């Protein structure tokens, strides 16, 4: 069955009341068709609403009918910075003998009747059955609290159905322990306890804060400062040829890659290249120094041998004249 995903920033230049500045909705929308499973779970006609029961009857010999049957939003209300899951169940009723129909699924976000975000899937082949369309909408932490509306649409070339649902964006409540962890993390950072000891390190406290309050900007900033510290140490150590320590600090920075900014990732790559160049240079210098030492030892050994041989010959000749010469 079809499964596609989109992650993008839609209409980034359009003002939005959700963030008070611009619309940075990092939207991950996924449409998923549930074929045989949907057929197996098709609602009993006796339990259908009048609108649902009327959908098959509205079919004509030349037109396809689509009808939205149920919409679910969860959770609702949703916290600032949270994710709301959208599920739209609909039915496709094509003319008799039609195997598949091209269906487009779409969502639009409204605030006060004004459309601030929309997503349209590419037309997908659908068989005559019930289908589920799923989407995930991440709410910015800076989103303005209040009521918003989602318009759900399914359409073919000859038919369209749409429904609206509301959801509430609630102010995010930061757990009190998060504030304490962030303060401890700042203290650990100042004392250069970055990754160790594990129970009292800046990274440990920041990760605890993020686990309790996903997306917490202070925790993310704390982790960013830890990464900057490791990169700064490595930069200085490369400059003074303390290459083993530089390599260690770059490895520690890399272990936090999931929290690194694009700029930090670029700086890490640059320092890695500089480190490799210095390591190659140091290896060449050691090789040259070793060869020079070996050459000197070889010369010293050869000279010593010749000197001993000459002394021995001299003793032999002079000894003929003076037996005590070499004593």
PDB file of N, CA and C in Angstrom, residues 86-177:
ATOM      1  N   UNK A  86      -3.580  13.608  13.039  1.00  0.00           N
ATOM      2  CA  UNK A  86      -4.833  13.801  12.313  1.00  0.00           C
ATOM      3  C   UNK A  86      -5.157  12.519  11.546  1.00  0.00           C
ATOM      4  N   UNK A  87      -6.353  11.988  11.737  1.00  0.00           N
ATOM      5  CA  UNK A  87      -6.787  10.793  11.003  1.00  0.00           C
ATOM      6  C   UNK A  87      -8.108  11.090  10.323  1.00  0.00           C
ATOM      7  N   UNK A  88      -8.145  10.887   9.019  1.00  0.00           N
ATOM      8  CA  UNK A  88      -9.359  11.104   8.229  1.00  0.00           C
ATOM      9  C   UNK A  88      -9.751   9.788   7.572  1.00  0.00           C
ATOM     10  N   UNK A  89     -10.936   9.293   7.880  1.00  0.00           N
ATOM     11  CA  UNK A  89     -11.436   8.080   7.242  1.00  0.00           C
ATOM     12  C   UNK A  89     -12.456   8.465   6.181  1.00  0.00           C
ATOM     13  N   UNK A  90     -12.291   7.923   4.992  1.00  0.00           N
ATOM     14  CA  UNK A  90     -13.229   8.246   3.916  1.00  0.00           C
ATOM     15  C   UNK A  90     -13.509   7.027   3.059  1.00  0.00           C
ATOM     16  N   UNK A  91     -14.582   7.120   2.280  1.00  0.00           N
ATOM     17  CA  UNK A  91     -15.003   6.027   1.416  1.00  0.00           C
ATOM     18  C   UNK A  91     -14.933   6.459  -0.035  1.00  0.00           C
ATOM     19  N   UNK A  92     -14.502   5.546  -0.888  1.00  0.00           N
ATOM     20  CA  UNK A  92     -14.450   5.794  -2.323  1.00  0.00           C
ATOM     21  C   UNK A  92     -15.477   4.890  -3.002  1.00  0.00           C
ATOM     22  N   UNK A  93     -16.388   5.498  -3.766  1.00  0.00           N
ATOM     23  CA  UNK A  93     -17.441   4.756  -4.466  1.00  0.00           C
ATOM     24  C   UNK A  93     -17.378   5.114  -5.949  1.00  0.00           C
ATOM     25  N   UNK A  94     -16.665   4.323  -6.751  1.00  0.00           N
ATOM     26  CA  UNK A  94     -16.562   4.613  -8.178  1.00  0.00           C
ATOM     27  C   UNK A  94     -17.719   3.995  -8.956  1.00  0.00           C
ATOM     28  N   UNK A  95     -17.828   4.324 -10.234  1.00  0.00           N
ATOM     29  CA  UNK A  95     -18.851   3.677 -11.062  1.00  0.00           C
ATOM     30  C   UNK A  95     -18.612   2.172 -11.127  1.00  0.00           C
ATOM     31  N   UNK A  96     -19.650   1.394 -11.365  1.00  0.00           N
ATOM     32  CA  UNK A  96     -19.479  -0.065 -11.456  1.00  0.00           C
ATOM     33  C   UNK A  96     -18.424  -0.425 -12.501  1.00  0.00           C
ATOM     34  N   UNK A  97     -17.591  -1.393 -12.141  1.00  0.00           N
ATOM     35  CA  UNK A  97     -16.577  -1.849 -13.064  1.00  0.00           C
ATOM     36  C   UNK A  97     -15.270  -1.079 -12.996  1.00  0.00           C
ATOM     37  N   UNK A  98     -15.204  -0.013 -12.193  1.00  0.00           N
ATOM     38  CA  UNK A  98     -13.976   0.782 -12.055  1.00  0.00           C
ATOM     39  C   UNK A  98     -13.091   0.168 -10.975  1.00  0.00           C
ATOM     40  N   UNK A  99     -11.839  -0.140 -11.346  1.00  0.00           N
ATOM     41  CA  UNK A  99     -10.947  -0.806 -10.398  1.00  0.00           C
ATOM     42  C   UNK A  99     -10.308   0.170  -9.422  1.00  0.00           C
ATOM     43  N   UNK A 100      -9.803   1.292  -9.931  1.00  0.00           N
ATOM     44  CA  UNK A 100      -9.145   2.290  -9.075  1.00  0.00           C
ATOM     45  C   UNK A 100      -9.544   3.692  -9.503  1.00  0.00           C
ATOM     46  N   UNK A 101      -9.404   4.617  -8.566  1.00  0.00           N
ATOM     47  CA  UNK A 101      -9.729   6.028  -8.811  1.00  0.00           C
ATOM     48  C   UNK A 101      -8.594   6.882  -8.238  1.00  0.00           C
ATOM     49  N   UNK A 102      -8.213   7.942  -8.945  1.00  0.00           N
ATOM     50  CA  UNK A 102      -7.200   8.866  -8.445  1.00  0.00           C
ATOM     51  C   UNK A 102      -7.833   9.806  -7.418  1.00  0.00           C
ATOM     52  N   UNK A 103      -7.314   9.776  -6.194  1.00  0.00           N
ATOM     53  CA  UNK A 103      -7.860  10.585  -5.100  1.00  0.00           C
ATOM     54  C   UNK A 103      -6.766  11.493  -4.547  1.00  0.00           C
ATOM     55  N   UNK A 104      -7.118  12.746  -4.310  1.00  0.00           N
ATOM     56  CA  UNK A 104      -6.205  13.701  -3.679  1.00  0.00           C
ATOM     57  C   UNK A 104      -6.688  13.992  -2.270  1.00  0.00           C
ATOM     58  N   UNK A 105      -5.790  13.872  -1.300  1.00  0.00           N
ATOM     59  CA  UNK A 105      -6.104  14.174   0.097  1.00  0.00           C
ATOM     60  C   UNK A 105      -5.428  15.487   0.470  1.00  0.00           C
ATOM     61  N   UNK A 106      -6.121  16.334   1.205  1.00  0.00           N
ATOM     62  CA  UNK A 106      -5.526  17.618   1.566  1.00  0.00           C
ATOM     63  C   UNK A 106      -6.016  18.075   2.930  1.00  0.00           C
ATOM     64  N   UNK A 107      -5.181  18.938   3.520  1.00  0.00           N
ATOM     65  CA  UNK A 107      -5.503  19.565   4.802  1.00  0.00           C
ATOM     66  C   UNK A 107      -5.190  21.053   4.702  1.00  0.00           C
ATOM     67  N   UNK A 108      -5.968  21.866   5.377  1.00  0.00           N
ATOM     68  CA  UNK A 108      -5.686  23.301   5.456  1.00  0.00           C
ATOM     69  C   UNK A 108      -5.895  23.746   6.894  1.00  0.00           C
ATOM     70  N   UNK A 109      -5.014  24.620   7.360  1.00  0.00           N
ATOM     71  CA  UNK A 109      -5.109  25.157   8.717  1.00  0.00           C
ATOM     72  C   UNK A 109      -5.670  26.565   8.648  1.00  0.00           C
ATOM     73  N   UNK A 110      -6.724  26.816   9.404  1.00  0.00           N
ATOM     74  CA  UNK A 110      -7.370  28.131   9.416  1.00  0.00           C
ATOM     75  C   UNK A 110      -7.250  28.756  10.797  1.00  0.00           C
ATOM     76  N   UNK A 111      -7.092  30.079  10.777  1.00  0.00           N
ATOM     77  CA  UNK A 111      -7.141  30.846  12.018  1.00  0.00           C
ATOM     78  C   UNK A 111      -8.034  32.047  11.758  1.00  0.00           C
ATOM     79  N   UNK A 112      -9.157  32.096  12.458  1.00  0.00           N
ATOM     80  CA  UNK A 112     -10.090  33.179  12.233  1.00  0.00           C
ATOM     81  C   UNK A 112     -10.619  33.213  10.802  1.00  0.00           C
ATOM     82  N   UNK A 113     -10.749  32.049  10.188  1.00  0.00           N
ATOM     83  CA  UNK A 113     -11.245  31.977   8.826  1.00  0.00           C
ATOM     84  C   UNK A 113     -10.176  32.195   7.776  1.00  0.00           C
ATOM     85  N   UNK A 114      -8.947  32.522   8.174  1.00  0.00           N
ATOM     86  CA  UNK A 114      -7.863  32.771   7.213  1.00  0.00           C
ATOM     87  C   UNK A 114      -6.969  31.551   7.123  1.00  0.00           C
ATOM     88  N   UNK A 115      -6.704  31.100   5.898  1.00  0.00           N
ATOM     89  CA  UNK A 115      -5.865  29.926   5.689  1.00  0.00           C
ATOM     90  C   UNK A 115      -4.406  30.298   5.914  1.00  0.00           C
ATOM     91  N   UNK A 116      -3.746  29.576   6.824  1.00  0.00           N
ATOM     92  CA  UNK A 116      -2.350  29.867   7.129  1.00  0.00           C
ATOM     93  C   UNK A 116      -1.414  28.739   6.721  1.00  0.00           C
ATOM     94  N   UNK A 117      -1.959  27.571   6.403  1.00  0.00           N
ATOM     95  CA  UNK A 117      -1.132  26.436   6.039  1.00  0.00           C
ATOM     96  C   UNK A 117      -1.974  25.451   5.249  1.00  0.00           C
ATOM     97  N   UNK A 118      -1.383  24.876   4.194  1.00  0.00           N
ATOM     98  CA  UNK A 118      -2.121  23.855   3.459  1.00  0.00           C
ATOM     99  C   UNK A 118      -1.171  22.794   2.932  1.00  0.00           C
ATOM    100  N   UNK A 119      -1.712  21.607   2.734  1.00  0.00           N
ATOM    101  CA  UNK A 119      -0.934  20.503   2.176  1.00  0.00           C
ATOM    102  C   UNK A 119      -1.838  19.692   1.270  1.00  0.00           C
ATOM    103  N   UNK A 120      -1.342  19.380   0.085  1.00  0.00           N
ATOM    104  CA  UNK A 120      -2.064  18.543  -0.864  1.00  0.00           C
ATOM    105  C   UNK A 120      -1.179  17.364  -1.250  1.00  0.00           C
ATOM    106  N   UNK A 121      -1.719  16.167  -1.153  1.00  0.00           N
ATOM    107  CA  UNK A 121      -0.975  15.006  -1.615  1.00  0.00           C
ATOM    108  C   UNK A 121      -1.064  14.913  -3.128  1.00  0.00           C
ATOM    109  N   UNK A 122      -0.171  14.152  -3.720  1.00  0.00           N
ATOM    110  CA  UNK A 122      -0.303  13.852  -5.142  1.00  0.00           C
ATOM    111  C   UNK A 122      -1.456  12.867  -5.306  1.00  0.00           C
ATOM    112  N   UNK A 123      -2.145  12.907  -6.448  1.00  0.00           N
ATOM    113  CA  UNK A 123      -3.235  11.942  -6.656  1.00  0.00           C
ATOM    114  C   UNK A 123      -2.722  10.507  -6.511  1.00  0.00           C
ATOM    115  N   UNK A 124      -3.469   9.705  -5.759  1.00  0.00           N
ATOM    116  CA  UNK A 124      -3.097   8.315  -5.535  1.00  0.00           C
ATOM    117  C   UNK A 124      -4.233   7.406  -5.960  1.00  0.00           C
ATOM    118  N   UNK A 125      -3.866   6.240  -6.522  1.00  0.00           N
ATOM    119  CA  UNK A 125      -4.873   5.279  -6.963  1.00  0.00           C
ATOM    120  C   UNK A 125      -5.537   4.629  -5.752  1.00  0.00           C
ATOM    121  N   UNK A 126      -6.862   4.709  -5.699  1.00  0.00           N
ATOM    122  CA  UNK A 126      -7.616   4.133  -4.596  1.00  0.00           C
ATOM    123  C   UNK A 126      -8.633   3.133  -5.143  1.00  0.00           C
ATOM    124  N   UNK A 127      -8.757   2.021  -4.445  1.00  0.00           N
ATOM    125  CA  UNK A 127      -9.762   1.031  -4.811  1.00  0.00           C
ATOM    126  C   UNK A 127     -11.072   1.352  -4.103  1.00  0.00           C
ATOM    127  N   UNK A 128     -12.177   0.762  -4.541  1.00  0.00           N
ATOM    128  CA  UNK A 128     -13.483   1.039  -3.913  1.00  0.00           C
ATOM    129  C   UNK A 128     -13.561   0.431  -2.517  1.00  0.00           C
ATOM    130  N   UNK A 129     -13.211   1.190  -1.524  1.00  0.00           N
ATOM    131  CA  UNK A 129     -13.259   0.710  -0.146  1.00  0.00           C
ATOM    132  C   UNK A 129     -13.117   1.905   0.785  1.00  0.00           C
ATOM    133  N   UNK A 130     -12.889   1.640   2.066  1.00  0.00           N
ATOM    134  CA  UNK A 130     -12.637   2.692   3.053  1.00  0.00           C
ATOM    135  C   UNK A 130     -11.137   2.913   3.167  1.00  0.00           C
ATOM    136  N   UNK A 131     -10.725   4.171   3.329  1.00  0.00           N
ATOM    137  CA  UNK A 131      -9.307   4.531   3.407  1.00  0.00           C
ATOM    138  C   UNK A 131      -9.060   5.429   4.619  1.00  0.00           C
ATOM    139  N   UNK A 132      -7.834   5.343   5.123  1.00  0.00           N
ATOM    140  CA  UNK A 132      -7.405   6.213   6.218  1.00  0.00           C
ATOM    141  C   UNK A 132      -6.300   7.128   5.716  1.00  0.00           C
ATOM    142  N   UNK A 133      -6.458   8.427   5.925  1.00  0.00           N
ATOM    143  CA  UNK A 133      -5.414   9.411   5.616  1.00  0.00           C
ATOM    144  C   UNK A 133      -4.908   9.967   6.938  1.00  0.00           C
ATOM    145  N   UNK A 134      -3.595   9.864   7.163  1.00  0.00           N
ATOM    146  CA  UNK A 134      -3.024  10.284   8.438  1.00  0.00           C
ATOM    147  C   UNK A 134      -2.018  11.406   8.231  1.00  0.00           C
ATOM    148  N   UNK A 135      -1.981  12.324   9.173  1.00  0.00           N
ATOM    149  CA  UNK A 135      -1.035  13.441   9.118  1.00  0.00           C
ATOM    150  C   UNK A 135      -0.606  13.797  10.529  1.00  0.00           C
ATOM    151  N   UNK A 136       0.624  14.313  10.642  1.00  0.00           N
ATOM    152  CA  UNK A 136       1.142  14.788  11.927  1.00  0.00           C
ATOM    153  C   UNK A 136       1.489  16.263  11.782  1.00  0.00           C
ATOM    154  N   UNK A 137       1.002  17.080  12.684  1.00  0.00           N
ATOM    155  CA  UNK A 137       1.245  18.516  12.640  1.00  0.00           C
ATOM    156  C   UNK A 137       1.962  18.934  13.916  1.00  0.00           C
ATOM    157  N   UNK A 138       3.222  19.383  13.778  1.00  0.00           N
ATOM    158  CA  UNK A 138       3.983  19.841  14.947  1.00  0.00           C
ATOM    159  C   UNK A 138       3.675  21.306  15.206  1.00  0.00           C
ATOM    160  N   UNK A 139       3.271  21.607  16.412  1.00  0.00           N
ATOM    161  CA  UNK A 139       2.914  22.965  16.797  1.00  0.00           C
ATOM    162  C   UNK A 139       4.164  23.677  17.329  1.00  0.00           C
ATOM    163  N   UNK A 140       4.514  24.846  16.809  1.00  0.00           N
ATOM    164  CA  UNK A 140       5.685  25.572  17.326  1.00  0.00           C
ATOM    165  C   UNK A 140       5.524  25.904  18.804  1.00  0.00           C
ATOM    166  N   UNK A 141       6.638  25.934  19.528  1.00  0.00           N
ATOM    167  CA  UNK A 141       6.575  26.312  20.942  1.00  0.00           C
ATOM    168  C   UNK A 141       6.085  27.744  21.106  1.00  0.00           C
ATOM    169  N   UNK A 142       6.332  28.578  20.072  1.00  0.00           N
ATOM    170  CA  UNK A 142       5.912  29.979  20.159  1.00  0.00           C
ATOM    171  C   UNK A 142       4.503  30.206  19.626  1.00  0.00           C
ATOM    172  N   UNK A 143       3.781  29.133  19.319  1.00  0.00           N
ATOM    173  CA  UNK A 143       2.428  29.276  18.789  1.00  0.00           C
ATOM    174  C   UNK A 143       1.528  30.002  19.796  1.00  0.00           C
ATOM    175  N   UNK A 144       0.696  30.875  19.298  1.00  0.00           N
ATOM    176  CA  UNK A 144      -0.240  31.592  20.171  1.00  0.00           C
ATOM    177  C   UNK A 144      -1.322  30.643  20.656  1.00  0.00           C
ATOM    178  N   UNK A 145      -1.588  30.587  21.954  1.00  0.00           N
ATOM    179  CA  UNK A 145      -2.676  29.733  22.446  1.00  0.00           C
ATOM    180  C   UNK A 145      -4.011  30.166  21.854  1.00  0.00           C
ATOM    181  N   UNK A 146      -4.896  29.207  21.670  1.00  0.00           N
ATOM    182  CA  UNK A 146      -6.213  29.536  21.137  1.00  0.00           C
ATOM    183  C   UNK A 146      -6.785  28.411  20.304  1.00  0.00           C
ATOM    184  N   UNK A 147      -7.895  28.710  19.621  1.00  0.00           N
ATOM    185  CA  UNK A 147      -8.616  27.731  18.811  1.00  0.00           C
ATOM    186  C   UNK A 147      -8.218  27.869  17.346  1.00  0.00           C
ATOM    187  N   UNK A 148      -7.985  26.745  16.709  1.00  0.00           N
ATOM    188  CA  UNK A 148      -7.655  26.704  15.286  1.00  0.00           C
ATOM    189  C   UNK A 148      -8.531  25.673  14.601  1.00  0.00           C
ATOM    190  N   UNK A 149      -8.652  25.796  13.311  1.00  0.00           N
ATOM    191  CA  UNK A 149      -9.526  24.917  12.528  1.00  0.00           C
ATOM    192  C   UNK A 149      -8.720  24.222  11.441  1.00  0.00           C
ATOM    193  N   UNK A 150      -8.987  22.945  11.259  1.00  0.00           N
ATOM    194  CA  UNK A 150      -8.402  22.182  10.156  1.00  0.00           C
ATOM    195  C   UNK A 150      -9.517  21.813   9.191  1.00  0.00           C
ATOM    196  N   UNK A 151      -9.295  22.091   7.911  1.00  0.00           N
ATOM    197  CA  UNK A 151     -10.213  21.677   6.856  1.00  0.00           C
ATOM    198  C   UNK A 151      -9.642  20.421   6.214  1.00  0.00           C
ATOM    199  N   UNK A 152     -10.411  19.363   6.224  1.00  0.00           N
ATOM    200  CA  UNK A 152     -10.003  18.081   5.646  1.00  0.00           C
ATOM    201  C   UNK A 152     -10.748  17.913   4.323  1.00  0.00           C
ATOM    202  N   UNK A 153     -10.029  17.600   3.273  1.00  0.00           N
ATOM    203  CA  UNK A 153     -10.661  17.432   1.959  1.00  0.00           C
ATOM    204  C   UNK A 153     -10.160  16.152   1.308  1.00  0.00           C
ATOM    205  N   UNK A 154     -11.068  15.476   0.604  1.00  0.00           N
ATOM    206  CA  UNK A 154     -10.704  14.403  -0.319  1.00  0.00           C
ATOM    207  C   UNK A 154     -11.425  14.700  -1.620  1.00  0.00           C
ATOM    208  N   UNK A 155     -10.745  14.471  -2.726  1.00  0.00           N
ATOM    209  CA  UNK A 155     -11.333  14.868  -4.005  1.00  0.00           C
ATOM    210  C   UNK A 155     -10.884  13.936  -5.118  1.00  0.00           C
ATOM    211  N   UNK A 156     -11.792  13.747  -6.078  1.00  0.00           N
ATOM    212  CA  UNK A 156     -11.461  13.112  -7.343  1.00  0.00           C
ATOM    213  C   UNK A 156     -11.718  14.140  -8.434  1.00  0.00           C
ATOM    214  N   UNK A 157     -11.628  13.735  -9.675  1.00  0.00           N
ATOM    215  CA  UNK A 157     -11.898  14.685 -10.760  1.00  0.00           C
ATOM    216  C   UNK A 157     -13.372  15.041 -10.860  1.00  0.00           C
ATOM    217  N   UNK A 158     -14.233  14.239 -10.235  1.00  0.00           N
ATOM    218  CA  UNK A 158     -15.675  14.497 -10.371  1.00  0.00           C
ATOM    219  C   UNK A 158     -16.377  14.724  -9.042  1.00  0.00           C
ATOM    220  N   UNK A 159     -15.655  14.575  -7.928  1.00  0.00           N
ATOM    221  CA  UNK A 159     -16.329  14.675  -6.637  1.00  0.00           C
ATOM    222  C   UNK A 159     -15.365  15.191  -5.580  1.00  0.00           C
ATOM    223  N   UNK A 160     -15.929  15.867  -4.570  1.00  0.00           N
ATOM    224  CA  UNK A 160     -15.128  16.348  -3.447  1.00  0.00           C
ATOM    225  C   UNK A 160     -15.976  16.352  -2.198  1.00  0.00           C
ATOM    226  N   UNK A 161     -15.326  16.044  -1.074  1.00  0.00           N
ATOM    227  CA  UNK A 161     -16.000  16.168   0.213  1.00  0.00           C
ATOM    228  C   UNK A 161     -15.025  16.822   1.172  1.00  0.00           C
ATOM    229  N   UNK A 162     -15.553  17.629   2.099  1.00  0.00           N
ATOM    230  CA  UNK A 162     -14.694  18.265   3.087  1.00  0.00           C
ATOM    231  C   UNK A 162     -15.421  18.396   4.410  1.00  0.00           C
ATOM    232  N   UNK A 163     -14.649  18.375   5.472  1.00  0.00           N
ATOM    233  CA  UNK A 163     -15.168  18.549   6.827  1.00  0.00           C
ATOM    234  C   UNK A 163     -14.196  19.466   7.568  1.00  0.00           C
ATOM    235  N   UNK A 164     -14.666  20.100   8.614  1.00  0.00           N
ATOM    236  CA  UNK A 164     -13.804  20.937   9.447  1.00  0.00           C
ATOM    237  C   UNK A 164     -13.829  20.418  10.879  1.00  0.00           C
ATOM    238  N   UNK A 165     -12.689  20.516  11.536  1.00  0.00           N
ATOM    239  CA  UNK A 165     -12.578  20.176  12.955  1.00  0.00           C
ATOM    240  C   UNK A 165     -11.753  21.256  13.633  1.00  0.00           C
ATOM    241  N   UNK A 166     -12.003  21.465  14.895  1.00  0.00           N
ATOM    242  CA  UNK A 166     -11.267  22.461  15.672  1.00  0.00           C
ATOM    243  C   UNK A 166     -10.335  21.777  16.666  1.00  0.00           C
ATOM    244  N   UNK A 167      -9.231  22.465  16.963  1.00  0.00           N
ATOM    245  CA  UNK A 167      -8.367  22.007  18.047  1.00  0.00           C
ATOM    246  C   UNK A 167      -7.872  23.216  18.818  1.00  0.00           C
ATOM    247  N   UNK A 168      -7.450  22.971  20.037  1.00  0.00           N
ATOM    248  CA  UNK A 168      -7.007  24.026  20.939  1.00  0.00           C
ATOM    249  C   UNK A 168      -5.504  23.903  21.164  1.00  0.00           C
ATOM    250  N   UNK A 169      -4.801  25.014  21.001  1.00  0.00           N
ATOM    251  CA  UNK A 169      -3.395  25.086  21.396  1.00  0.00           C
ATOM    252  C   UNK A 169      -3.363  25.659  22.810  1.00  0.00           C
ATOM    253  N   UNK A 170      -2.883  24.860  23.750  1.00  0.00           N
ATOM    254  CA  UNK A 170      -2.855  25.269  25.150  1.00  0.00           C
ATOM    255  C   UNK A 170      -1.459  25.753  25.534  1.00  0.00           C
ATOM    256  N   UNK A 171      -1.360  26.725  26.439  1.00  0.00           N
ATOM    257  CA  UNK A 171      -0.032  27.173  26.901  1.00  0.00           C
ATOM    258  C   UNK A 171       0.752  26.019  27.505  1.00  0.00           C
ATOM    259  N   UNK A 172       2.012  25.948  27.147  1.00  0.00           N
ATOM    260  CA  UNK A 172       2.842  24.863  27.669  1.00  0.00           C
ATOM    261  C   UNK A 172       3.246  25.163  29.104  1.00  0.00           C
ATOM    262  N   UNK A 173       3.083  24.197  29.961  1.00  0.00           N
ATOM    263  CA  UNK A 173       3.474  24.321  31.356  1.00  0.00           C
ATOM    264  C   UNK A 173       4.789  23.574  31.541  1.00  0.00           C
ATOM    265  N   UNK A 174       5.847  24.293  31.883  1.00  0.00           N
ATOM    266  CA  UNK A 174       7.164  23.678  32.077  1.00  0.00           C
ATOM    267  C   UNK A 174       7.206  23.028  33.454  1.00  0.00           C
ATOM    268  N   UNK A 175       7.477  21.730  33.521  1.00  0.00           N
ATOM    269  CA  UNK A 175       7.567  21.060  34.836  1.00  0.00           C
ATOM    270  C   UNK A 175       8.599  21.746  35.720  1.00  0.00           C
ATOM    271  N   UNK A 176       8.322  21.893  37.022  1.00  0.00           N
ATOM    272  CA  UNK A 176       9.241  22.621  37.909  1.00  0.00           C
ATOM    273  C   UNK A 176      10.624  21.993  37.986  1.00  0.00           C
ATOM    274  N   UNK A 177      10.705  20.663  37.851  1.00  0.00           N
ATOM    275  CA  UNK A 177      12.022  20.027  37.940  1.00  0.00           C
ATOM    276  C   UNK A 177      12.920  20.423  36.768  1.00  0.00           C
TER     277      UNK A 177
END
